[in-house]
Short mmCIF file of C-alpha atoms in Angstrom, two decimals:
data_model
loop_
_atom_site.label_atom_id
_atom_site.label_comp_id
_atom_site.label_asym_id
_atom_site.label_seq_id
_atom_site.Cartn_x
_atom_site.Cartn_y
_atom_site.Cartn_z
CA MET A 1 -10.63 9.02 16.63
CA SER A 2 -13.59 6.79 17.50
CA TRP A 3 -14.91 4.23 15.03
CA LYS A 4 -18.61 4.12 14.29
CA TYR A 5 -19.34 0.43 13.95
CA ASN A 6 -21.13 -0.61 10.77
CA ALA A 7 -22.63 -4.01 11.55
CA ASP A 8 -23.20 -4.75 7.87
CA TYR A 9 -19.46 -4.84 7.13
CA PRO A 10 -17.60 -6.32 10.12
CA SER A 11 -14.92 -8.08 8.04
CA ILE A 12 -12.64 -7.58 5.07
CA ASP A 13 -14.55 -10.22 3.10
CA ASP A 14 -17.77 -8.24 3.62
CA LEU A 15 -16.09 -5.10 2.29
CA ARG A 16 -14.59 -6.96 -0.67
CA ASN A 17 -17.92 -8.49 -1.67
CA LYS A 18 -19.68 -5.14 -1.48
CA ALA A 19 -16.90 -3.39 -3.40
CA LYS A 20 -17.09 -6.00 -6.15
CA SER A 21 -20.78 -5.21 -6.59
CA LYS A 22 -20.10 -1.47 -6.99
CA ILE A 23 -16.90 -1.28 -9.07
CA PRO A 24 -16.78 -2.07 -12.82
CA GLY A 25 -15.24 -5.45 -13.48
CA PHE A 26 -12.14 -4.16 -15.28
CA ALA A 27 -11.26 -1.88 -12.33
CA PHE A 28 -12.05 -4.46 -9.66
CA GLU A 29 -9.94 -7.10 -11.43
CA TYR A 30 -7.01 -4.68 -11.59
CA LEU A 31 -7.25 -4.24 -7.82
CA ASP A 32 -8.04 -7.80 -6.86
CA GLY A 33 -5.72 -9.79 -9.09
CA GLY A 34 -2.07 -10.76 -9.08
CA CYS A 35 0.15 -11.76 -11.97
CA ASN A 36 0.30 -14.86 -14.13
CA GLU A 37 -1.65 -17.61 -12.29
CA ASP A 38 -2.08 -15.73 -8.97
CA VAL A 39 0.05 -18.28 -7.12
CA ASN A 40 1.89 -15.73 -5.00
CA LEU A 41 -1.23 -13.63 -4.49
CA PHE A 42 -2.78 -16.41 -2.42
CA ARG A 43 0.51 -17.69 -1.00
CA ASN A 44 1.11 -14.30 0.61
CA THR A 45 -1.93 -14.44 2.88
CA ASP A 46 -1.86 -18.22 3.35
CA ASP A 47 1.70 -18.13 4.69
CA ILE A 48 0.90 -15.28 7.08
CA ARG A 49 -2.12 -17.16 8.38
CA ALA A 50 -0.09 -20.32 8.91
CA LEU A 51 1.63 -18.51 11.79
CA GLU A 52 0.22 -19.10 15.27
CA LEU A 53 0.21 -16.89 18.36
CA LEU A 54 0.44 -18.13 21.93
CA PRO A 55 -1.97 -16.71 24.52
CA PHE A 56 -0.77 -16.24 28.09
CA TYR A 57 -3.90 -16.13 30.21
CA ILE A 58 -2.63 -16.41 33.77
CA ARG A 59 -0.54 -13.28 34.09
CA ASP A 60 -0.98 -9.66 35.13
CA PHE A 61 -2.47 -7.57 32.35
CA LYS A 62 -3.37 -3.88 32.36
CA GLU A 63 -4.41 -2.60 28.95
CA THR A 64 -3.43 -2.77 25.30
CA SER A 65 -1.78 0.11 23.47
CA LEU A 66 -1.51 0.12 19.67
CA LYS A 67 0.79 3.15 19.60
CA THR A 68 3.93 2.62 17.58
CA ASN A 69 7.04 4.80 17.20
CA LEU A 70 8.33 5.08 13.66
CA PHE A 71 10.89 7.57 12.29
CA GLY A 72 10.41 9.91 15.22
CA HIS A 73 6.61 9.95 15.01
CA THR A 74 4.21 8.10 17.32
CA TYR A 75 1.41 6.56 15.26
CA ASP A 76 -1.84 5.35 16.76
CA ALA A 77 -1.55 1.89 15.20
CA PRO A 78 1.23 -0.29 13.73
CA PHE A 79 -0.19 -0.25 10.20
CA GLY A 80 -0.56 2.19 7.35
CA ILE A 81 -2.15 2.50 3.92
CA ALA A 82 0.08 1.05 1.21
CA PRO A 83 0.56 2.76 -2.17
CA VAL A 84 -1.88 1.56 -4.84
CA GLY A 85 -1.79 2.62 -8.48
CA LEU A 86 -4.84 3.93 -10.35
CA GLN A 87 -6.75 4.49 -7.10
CA GLY A 88 -9.15 7.01 -8.62
CA LEU A 89 -10.03 4.54 -11.37
CA ILE A 90 -10.93 1.88 -8.82
CA TRP A 91 -13.07 4.34 -6.85
CA PRO A 92 -13.44 8.05 -7.63
CA ASN A 93 -11.41 10.32 -5.32
CA ALA A 94 -10.05 7.30 -3.43
CA PRO A 95 -6.59 8.77 -2.65
CA GLU A 96 -8.05 11.82 -0.99
CA ILE A 97 -10.62 9.79 0.96
CA LEU A 98 -7.90 7.50 2.31
CA ALA A 99 -5.35 10.25 2.96
CA LYS A 100 -7.91 12.18 5.00
CA ALA A 101 -8.85 9.09 7.03
CA ALA A 102 -5.19 8.24 7.63
CA PHE A 103 -4.51 11.75 8.89
CA GLU A 104 -7.52 11.72 11.20
CA HIS A 105 -6.54 8.32 12.64
CA ASN A 106 -2.82 9.20 12.81
CA VAL A 107 -1.52 6.41 10.58
CA PRO A 108 0.66 6.85 7.48
CA PHE A 109 -0.75 7.04 3.96
CA VAL A 110 1.69 6.27 1.13
CA LEU A 111 0.98 7.89 -2.25
CA SER A 112 2.05 6.04 -5.39
CA THR A 113 3.68 7.84 -8.31
CA VAL A 114 0.97 6.29 -10.52
CA SER A 115 -1.95 7.12 -8.26
CA THR A 116 -4.51 9.71 -9.28
CA SER A 117 -3.85 12.57 -6.84
CA SER A 118 -0.83 14.83 -6.85
CA ILE A 119 1.91 14.97 -4.23
CA GLU A 120 0.91 18.53 -3.43
CA ARG A 121 -2.76 17.72 -2.83
CA ILE A 122 -2.08 14.72 -0.59
CA MET A 123 0.51 16.60 1.46
CA GLU A 124 -2.00 19.42 1.89
CA ILE A 125 -4.65 17.01 3.18
CA THR A 126 -2.24 15.30 5.60
CA GLN A 127 -0.26 18.42 6.60
CA GLY A 128 2.92 16.78 5.31
CA ASN A 129 2.38 13.52 7.19
CA ALA A 130 1.89 11.31 4.13
CA TRP A 131 4.72 9.33 2.58
CA TYR A 132 5.54 9.31 -1.13
CA GLN A 133 6.55 6.25 -3.15
CA LEU A 134 8.76 6.97 -6.15
CA TYR A 135 8.80 4.81 -9.25
CA HIS A 136 12.28 5.66 -10.49
CA PRO A 137 11.98 7.45 -13.85
CA ALA A 138 14.46 6.70 -16.59
CA GLU A 139 15.24 10.43 -16.88
CA SER A 140 17.11 11.97 -13.94
CA VAL A 141 15.57 15.39 -14.57
CA ILE A 142 12.07 14.01 -13.89
CA LYS A 143 13.29 12.11 -10.84
CA ASP A 144 14.96 15.19 -9.38
CA ASP A 145 11.94 17.38 -10.01
CA ILE A 146 9.55 14.92 -8.34
CA ILE A 147 11.84 14.71 -5.30
CA ASN A 148 12.04 18.51 -5.15
CA ARG A 149 8.25 18.71 -5.29
CA ALA A 150 7.88 16.15 -2.49
CA GLU A 151 10.30 18.08 -0.31
CA ALA A 152 8.63 21.42 -1.06
CA ALA A 153 5.23 19.94 -0.20
CA GLY A 154 6.50 18.88 3.24
CA CYS A 155 6.92 15.14 2.74
CA LYS A 156 9.20 13.61 5.35
CA VAL A 157 9.43 9.98 4.20
CA LEU A 158 10.37 8.97 0.65
CA VAL A 159 9.90 5.36 -0.43
CA ILE A 160 11.84 4.12 -3.46
CA LEU A 161 10.56 1.05 -5.25
CA CYS A 162 12.95 -1.68 -6.35
CA ASP A 163 10.62 -4.55 -7.35
CA VAL A 164 9.31 -3.23 -10.69
CA PRO A 165 12.26 -3.65 -13.09
CA SER A 166 9.59 -4.88 -15.52
CA PHE A 167 5.82 -4.56 -15.50
CA GLY A 168 4.03 -7.64 -14.19
CA PHE A 169 2.32 -9.97 -16.64
CA ARG A 170 -1.34 -9.67 -15.62
CA PRO A 171 -3.74 -11.60 -17.85
CA ARG A 172 -6.88 -9.89 -16.53
CA ASP A 173 -5.58 -6.42 -17.36
CA ILE A 174 -4.49 -7.56 -20.81
CA ARG A 175 -7.95 -8.96 -21.54
CA ASN A 176 -9.62 -5.84 -20.18
CA GLY A 177 -7.41 -3.45 -22.15
CA LEU A 178 -6.75 -1.59 -18.93
CA ALA A 179 -5.31 1.86 -19.41
CA MET A 180 -5.76 5.43 -18.22
CA PRO A 181 -8.43 6.23 -19.25
CA PRO A 182 -9.81 2.68 -19.57
CA LYS A 183 -10.38 1.28 -23.02
CA MET A 184 -13.99 1.88 -23.99
CA SER A 185 -14.75 -1.54 -25.39
CA LEU A 186 -18.36 -2.70 -25.48
CA LYS A 187 -17.61 -5.04 -22.57
CA ASN A 188 -16.15 -2.25 -20.43
CA MET A 189 -18.96 0.16 -21.30
CA LEU A 190 -21.56 -2.41 -20.24
CA GLN A 191 -19.67 -2.89 -16.97
CA ILE A 192 -19.75 0.86 -16.33
CA CYS A 193 -23.48 1.01 -17.08
CA GLY A 194 -24.00 -1.71 -14.50
CA ARG A 195 -22.25 0.37 -11.82
CA PRO A 196 -24.24 3.64 -11.81
CA GLU A 197 -22.87 5.03 -8.53
CA TRP A 198 -19.28 4.58 -9.74
CA ALA A 199 -20.19 6.20 -13.08
CA LEU A 200 -21.92 9.20 -11.49
CA ARG A 201 -19.10 9.79 -9.01
CA THR A 202 -16.58 9.58 -11.83
CA LEU A 203 -18.52 12.22 -13.76
CA PHE A 204 -18.58 14.42 -10.65
CA HIS A 205 -14.87 14.09 -9.84
CA GLY A 206 -13.69 14.00 -13.45
CA GLN A 207 -11.79 11.45 -15.45
CA PRO A 208 -8.90 10.05 -13.36
CA ALA A 209 -5.38 10.88 -14.49
CA PHE A 210 -1.79 10.49 -13.30
CA GLU A 211 -1.82 13.84 -11.49
CA THR A 212 1.78 13.76 -10.22
CA MET A 213 3.07 12.94 -13.70
CA LYS A 214 0.97 15.51 -15.58
CA PRO A 215 3.72 18.16 -15.83
CA TYR A 216 6.00 15.73 -17.66
CA MET A 217 3.49 14.14 -20.04
CA PRO A 218 2.85 15.33 -23.60
CA LYS A 219 -0.71 16.54 -24.06
CA GLY A 220 -3.28 14.77 -26.18
CA LEU A 221 -1.94 11.23 -25.95
CA ASN A 222 -4.30 8.47 -26.99
CA MET A 223 -4.42 5.26 -24.94
CA LYS A 224 -1.73 3.46 -26.92
CA GLN A 225 0.59 6.48 -26.82
CA LEU A 226 0.01 6.89 -23.08
CA GLY A 227 0.96 3.25 -22.47
CA LEU A 228 4.13 3.62 -24.51
CA TYR A 229 5.01 6.84 -22.68
CA MET A 230 4.58 5.25 -19.23
CA ASN A 231 6.58 2.17 -20.23
CA LYS A 232 9.41 4.37 -21.51
CA THR A 233 9.33 6.78 -18.57
CA PHE A 234 9.50 4.06 -15.90
CA SER A 235 12.00 1.75 -17.54
CA GLY A 236 14.64 2.67 -14.96
CA ARG A 237 15.88 -0.31 -12.93
CA LEU A 238 17.32 0.64 -9.54
CA ASN A 239 20.99 0.13 -8.85
CA THR A 240 23.44 1.31 -6.20
CA GLU A 241 24.37 4.45 -8.15
CA ARG A 242 20.74 5.56 -8.51
CA ILE A 243 19.96 4.85 -4.86
CA SER A 244 23.10 6.70 -3.73
CA ALA A 245 22.11 9.73 -5.79
CA ILE A 246 18.68 9.79 -4.14
CA ARG A 247 20.23 9.33 -0.69
CA ASP A 248 22.51 12.30 -1.33
CA LYS A 249 19.61 14.47 -2.50
CA TRP A 250 16.86 13.48 -0.05
CA LYS A 251 17.29 14.86 3.46
CA GLY A 252 14.31 13.10 5.04
CA LYS A 253 13.82 9.44 5.86
CA LEU A 254 14.50 7.10 2.94
CA VAL A 255 12.93 3.65 2.64
CA LEU A 256 13.57 0.88 0.10
CA LYS A 257 10.41 -1.07 -0.79
CA GLY A 258 10.33 -4.46 -2.46
CA VAL A 259 13.15 -6.09 -0.52
CA ALA A 260 12.96 -9.88 -0.70
CA THR A 261 16.51 -11.04 0.14
CA GLU A 262 19.11 -10.54 2.83
CA GLU A 263 21.50 -9.31 0.13
CA ASP A 264 19.24 -6.39 -0.77
CA ALA A 265 18.64 -5.63 2.90
CA GLN A 266 22.40 -5.46 3.45
CA MET A 267 22.74 -3.15 0.45
CA ALA A 268 20.14 -0.83 2.00
CA VAL A 269 22.23 -0.68 5.17
CA GLN A 270 25.43 0.05 3.26
CA LEU A 271 23.74 2.83 1.28
CA GLY A 272 22.58 4.56 4.45
CA LEU A 273 18.82 4.01 4.13
CA ASP A 274 16.56 4.41 7.14
CA GLY A 275 14.21 1.51 6.50
CA ILE A 276 13.08 -1.28 4.22
CA ILE A 277 9.69 -2.71 3.34
CA VAL A 278 9.82 -6.44 2.76
CA SER A 279 7.33 -6.87 -0.07
CA ASN A 280 6.56 -8.71 -3.29
CA HIS A 281 4.25 -6.00 -4.61
CA GLY A 282 1.14 -7.81 -3.46
CA GLY A 283 1.90 -10.82 -5.66
CA ARG A 284 1.66 -8.64 -8.77
CA GLN A 285 5.20 -8.96 -10.12
CA LEU A 286 6.78 -12.40 -9.56
CA ASP A 287 4.43 -15.36 -9.35
CA ALA A 288 7.36 -17.75 -8.91
CA GLY A 289 8.77 -15.93 -5.89
CA GLN A 290 8.36 -16.36 -2.16
CA SER A 291 5.54 -14.96 -0.08
CA SER A 292 6.43 -11.75 1.73
CA ILE A 293 6.38 -13.26 5.24
CA LYS A 294 9.09 -15.85 4.50
CA PRO A 295 11.95 -13.44 3.78
CA LEU A 296 10.71 -11.18 6.60
CA ILE A 297 11.29 -13.98 9.11
CA GLN A 298 14.89 -14.30 7.87
CA ILE A 299 15.64 -10.59 7.44
CA ALA A 300 14.12 -9.08 10.58
CA PRO A 301 16.37 -10.60 13.28
CA LYS A 302 19.52 -9.79 11.30
CA PHE A 303 18.73 -6.18 10.38
CA LYS A 304 16.30 -4.67 12.95
CA ASP A 305 19.19 -3.13 14.88
CA LYS A 306 20.48 -1.46 11.70
CA LEU A 307 17.28 -0.04 10.15
CA THR A 308 13.50 -0.14 10.44
CA VAL A 309 12.06 -3.35 8.96
CA MET A 310 8.50 -3.08 7.65
CA MET A 311 6.32 -5.35 5.54
CA ASP A 312 3.40 -5.43 3.12
CA SER A 313 1.80 -7.96 0.72
CA GLY A 314 -0.75 -10.44 1.97
CA VAL A 315 -1.71 -8.51 5.10
CA ARG A 316 -5.51 -8.25 5.00
CA SER A 317 -6.83 -8.03 8.59
CA GLY A 318 -6.05 -7.15 12.19
CA PRO A 319 -4.96 -10.72 13.02
CA ASP A 320 -2.69 -10.62 9.95
CA VAL A 321 -1.10 -7.42 11.29
CA ALA A 322 -0.53 -9.15 14.64
CA ARG A 323 1.03 -12.21 13.00
CA SER A 324 3.30 -10.11 10.79
CA ILE A 325 4.59 -8.02 13.67
CA ALA A 326 5.07 -11.14 15.79
CA ALA A 327 7.16 -12.54 12.91
CA GLY A 328 9.52 -9.55 13.06
CA ALA A 329 8.01 -6.53 11.30
CA ASP A 330 8.25 -3.17 13.05
CA PHE A 331 5.29 -1.92 11.01
CA THR A 332 2.91 -3.19 8.31
CA PHE A 333 1.03 -1.77 5.34
CA LEU A 334 -2.21 -2.87 3.68
CA GLY A 335 -3.33 -1.92 0.18
CA ARG A 336 -6.24 -3.94 -1.19
CA THR A 337 -8.01 -3.96 2.18
CA PHE A 338 -8.37 -0.19 2.17
CA MET A 339 -9.48 -0.05 -1.44
CA TYR A 340 -12.18 -2.64 -0.68
CA GLY A 341 -13.31 -0.36 2.14
CA VAL A 342 -13.55 2.69 -0.10
CA GLY A 343 -15.21 0.73 -2.89
CA ALA A 344 -17.80 -0.59 -0.46
CA LEU A 345 -18.49 2.51 1.60
CA GLY A 346 -17.23 5.47 -0.44
CA ASN A 347 -16.35 8.49 1.69
CA ASP A 348 -16.82 6.46 4.89
CA GLY A 349 -14.63 3.59 3.72
CA GLY A 350 -11.29 4.84 5.01
CA ASN A 351 -12.51 5.59 8.52
CA HIS A 352 -14.46 2.34 8.72
CA THR A 353 -11.56 0.18 7.57
CA ILE A 354 -8.97 1.77 9.85
CA GLY A 355 -11.35 1.52 12.82
CA MET A 356 -12.15 -2.09 12.03
CA LEU A 357 -8.49 -3.03 11.79
CA LYS A 358 -7.72 -1.30 15.08
CA THR A 359 -10.59 -3.16 16.75
CA GLN A 360 -9.50 -6.51 15.33
CA LEU A 361 -5.86 -5.99 16.32
CA LYS A 362 -6.74 -4.86 19.84
CA GLN A 363 -8.93 -7.94 20.31
CA VAL A 364 -6.03 -10.22 19.35
CA MET A 365 -3.65 -8.45 21.70
CA ASP A 366 -6.18 -8.48 24.55
CA GLN A 367 -6.78 -12.18 23.94
CA VAL A 368 -3.12 -13.23 24.01
CA GLY A 369 -2.25 -10.87 26.87
CA CYS A 370 0.04 -8.47 24.98
CA GLU A 371 0.06 -4.88 26.23
CA ARG A 372 2.47 -3.37 23.68
CA VAL A 373 2.89 -3.88 19.94
CA GLU A 374 6.63 -4.37 20.30
CA ASP A 375 6.03 -7.40 22.56
CA LEU A 376 4.00 -9.38 20.03
CA HIS A 377 7.09 -11.35 19.04
CA LYS A 378 6.98 -13.03 22.45
CA HIS A 379 3.69 -14.65 21.44
CA LEU A 380 4.88 -16.29 18.20
CA SER A 381 4.45 -20.02 18.45
#
């Protein structure tokens, strides 16, 4: 699919700045922030950008291809759209906008359990080509039913999340009283009034809700009760028994997301998983941990012959994708970048952001003389 260039927003920073001007502060801060003091939020991108690529100018060069084989499917680029919670709160109808763009551009879209569109709707839009990320519920009956629904809807790749044994401590969200629906404090109401397009689109699309979880939630919960319900429902820490049970039940590709150590990568191999995503949840869970690129550099060479090694957290741009793949990732995912795009450009945001990233990545590969994505590692300084 061709990308119609929008000269007003040629970079991620341009999209972020525009999105900030259109999204209420409480929603933008939920998207933009990390946990605690945001140390790992910034470390993620800084450590990726500390990597350097070597250009080889005096050699034969034909043309660049971004095509990437992953789980038996050839994607048109080596990046996808990472799962983001509360997407419809950040921008109305965001999951559907991004899922449609991902399908049209032939890249994967990953739906979060706590996003605001249902498994069934997203699989319909993508003809079963989206992935689904499961927050492991404390109750097995809910877990089994969600997996059954994903399979029935045609999902082929299930991602299970291991890096949320507790909810991150996020001062901005605490101050803002963030919930679903958002707390209607005077401060938040004034923020909504200052973002009329967001408010009108929210009225049109309806109040965002946890659509996948609706069948399991008691009706008529107030905000405090909803928070308690979600905390109780997703209090299930992953362990080998729970992962084994999912592996036995799920017949498609199974990916473990949130891997940050060689020990957990080895456990994924032993449990028969198909892939891992090295990730620290975008710096939203453990401020005292490593950036995502550091464990990737250690894990990738030891495990790439055993399973597919992917990465997210800190990847913001086409050059960041190139650096991450050069450092060992088979594939990368971006979350905030795509939400900035949708917040800035609405229905056009998904297509614009994917096209921009493809253009940026191709320019890097053309510049360093790399014809294939899988050869980027040869250019790591």
